[in-house]
Short mmCIF file of C-alpha atoms in Angstrom, two decimals:
data_model
loop_
_atom_site.label_atom_id
_atom_site.label_comp_id
_atom_site.label_asym_id
_atom_site.label_seq_id
_atom_site.Cartn_x
_atom_site.Cartn_y
_atom_site.Cartn_z
CA THR A 1 4.57 7.21 -0.88
CA ILE A 2 1.34 7.77 1.04
CA GLY A 3 1.49 10.18 3.99
CA ASN A 4 0.45 9.30 7.56
CA SER A 5 -2.57 11.69 7.43
CA VAL A 6 -4.33 9.57 4.71
CA THR A 7 -7.16 7.58 6.35
CA THR A 8 -9.22 6.70 3.22
CA ILE A 9 -8.38 5.85 -0.41
CA GLY A 10 -11.13 5.90 -2.97
CA SER A 11 -12.22 3.14 -5.31
CA GLU A 12 -9.97 2.38 -8.24
CA ALA A 13 -7.40 4.85 -7.08
CA PHE A 14 -4.54 2.83 -8.61
CA ARG A 15 -6.54 1.08 -11.31
CA ASP A 16 -4.54 0.03 -14.37
CA CYS A 17 -1.21 1.39 -13.09
CA SER A 18 0.69 -1.40 -14.84
CA SER A 19 4.05 0.01 -13.93
CA LEU A 20 3.36 0.31 -10.22
CA THR A 21 5.40 -2.15 -8.15
CA GLY A 22 5.30 -0.67 -4.67
CA VAL A 23 3.22 1.64 -2.48
CA TYR A 24 4.85 2.93 0.72
CA PHE A 25 2.60 3.90 3.66
CA HIS A 26 3.84 6.07 6.43
CA GLY A 27 0.77 5.67 8.65
CA ASN A 28 -1.79 3.14 9.75
CA ALA A 29 -3.68 1.09 7.21
CA PRO A 30 -6.39 3.29 5.68
CA SER A 31 -9.85 2.20 4.65
CA PHE A 32 -10.14 1.68 0.87
CA GLY A 33 -12.75 1.41 -1.81
CA SER A 34 -13.34 -1.41 -4.21
CA PHE A 35 -10.88 -2.44 -6.91
CA LEU A 36 -8.15 -0.33 -5.43
CA PHE A 37 -5.41 -1.93 -7.42
CA ASN A 38 -7.47 -3.50 -10.23
CA GLY A 39 -5.37 -4.00 -13.31
CA SER A 40 -2.15 -3.20 -11.38
CA ARG A 41 -0.03 -6.35 -11.28
CA GLN A 42 3.02 -7.10 -9.09
CA VAL A 43 2.21 -4.45 -6.46
CA THR A 44 3.67 -4.85 -2.95
CA VAL A 45 2.33 -2.62 -0.10
CA TYR A 46 4.99 -1.51 2.36
CA TYR A 47 4.23 -0.26 5.90
CA LEU A 48 6.35 1.14 8.66
CA PRO A 49 7.11 -0.52 12.08
CA GLY A 50 4.79 0.69 14.80
CA THR A 51 1.84 1.33 12.49
CA THR A 52 -1.38 -0.63 12.84
CA GLY A 53 -4.09 -2.38 10.81
CA TRP A 54 -1.75 -4.20 8.41
CA GLY A 55 -2.14 -7.86 7.68
CA PRO A 56 -0.53 -10.18 5.20
CA THR A 57 -2.36 -8.52 2.33
CA PHE A 58 -3.92 -5.05 1.60
CA ALA A 59 -6.53 -4.85 -1.08
CA ASP A 60 -5.43 -8.30 -2.33
CA CYS A 61 -1.75 -7.28 -2.64
CA PRO A 62 1.01 -8.68 -0.47
CA THR A 63 2.33 -6.46 2.36
CA LYS A 64 5.86 -6.15 3.65
CA LEU A 65 7.35 -4.36 6.62
CA TRP A 66 9.32 -1.37 5.43
CA ASN A 67 12.31 -0.07 7.39
CA PRO A 68 13.75 2.90 5.49
CA ASP A 69 16.59 3.28 7.98
CA VAL A 70 18.17 -0.03 7.07
CA LYS A 71 20.68 0.17 4.33
#
């Protein structure tokens, strides 16, 4: 889970995290360096309603709206 105060993520921050399947963002889409998820397969990026800057992908990974209040 990435807090809402994060505005930048460095290059290769999640490189070769082969077990990583989801990254959950509480804030707006941060800027990011190159090869952010390089070697990390099957990662989905989740973002909260009301946040900005998200598109269909983030660093070449699919994004999905995350609503933690829905059970």
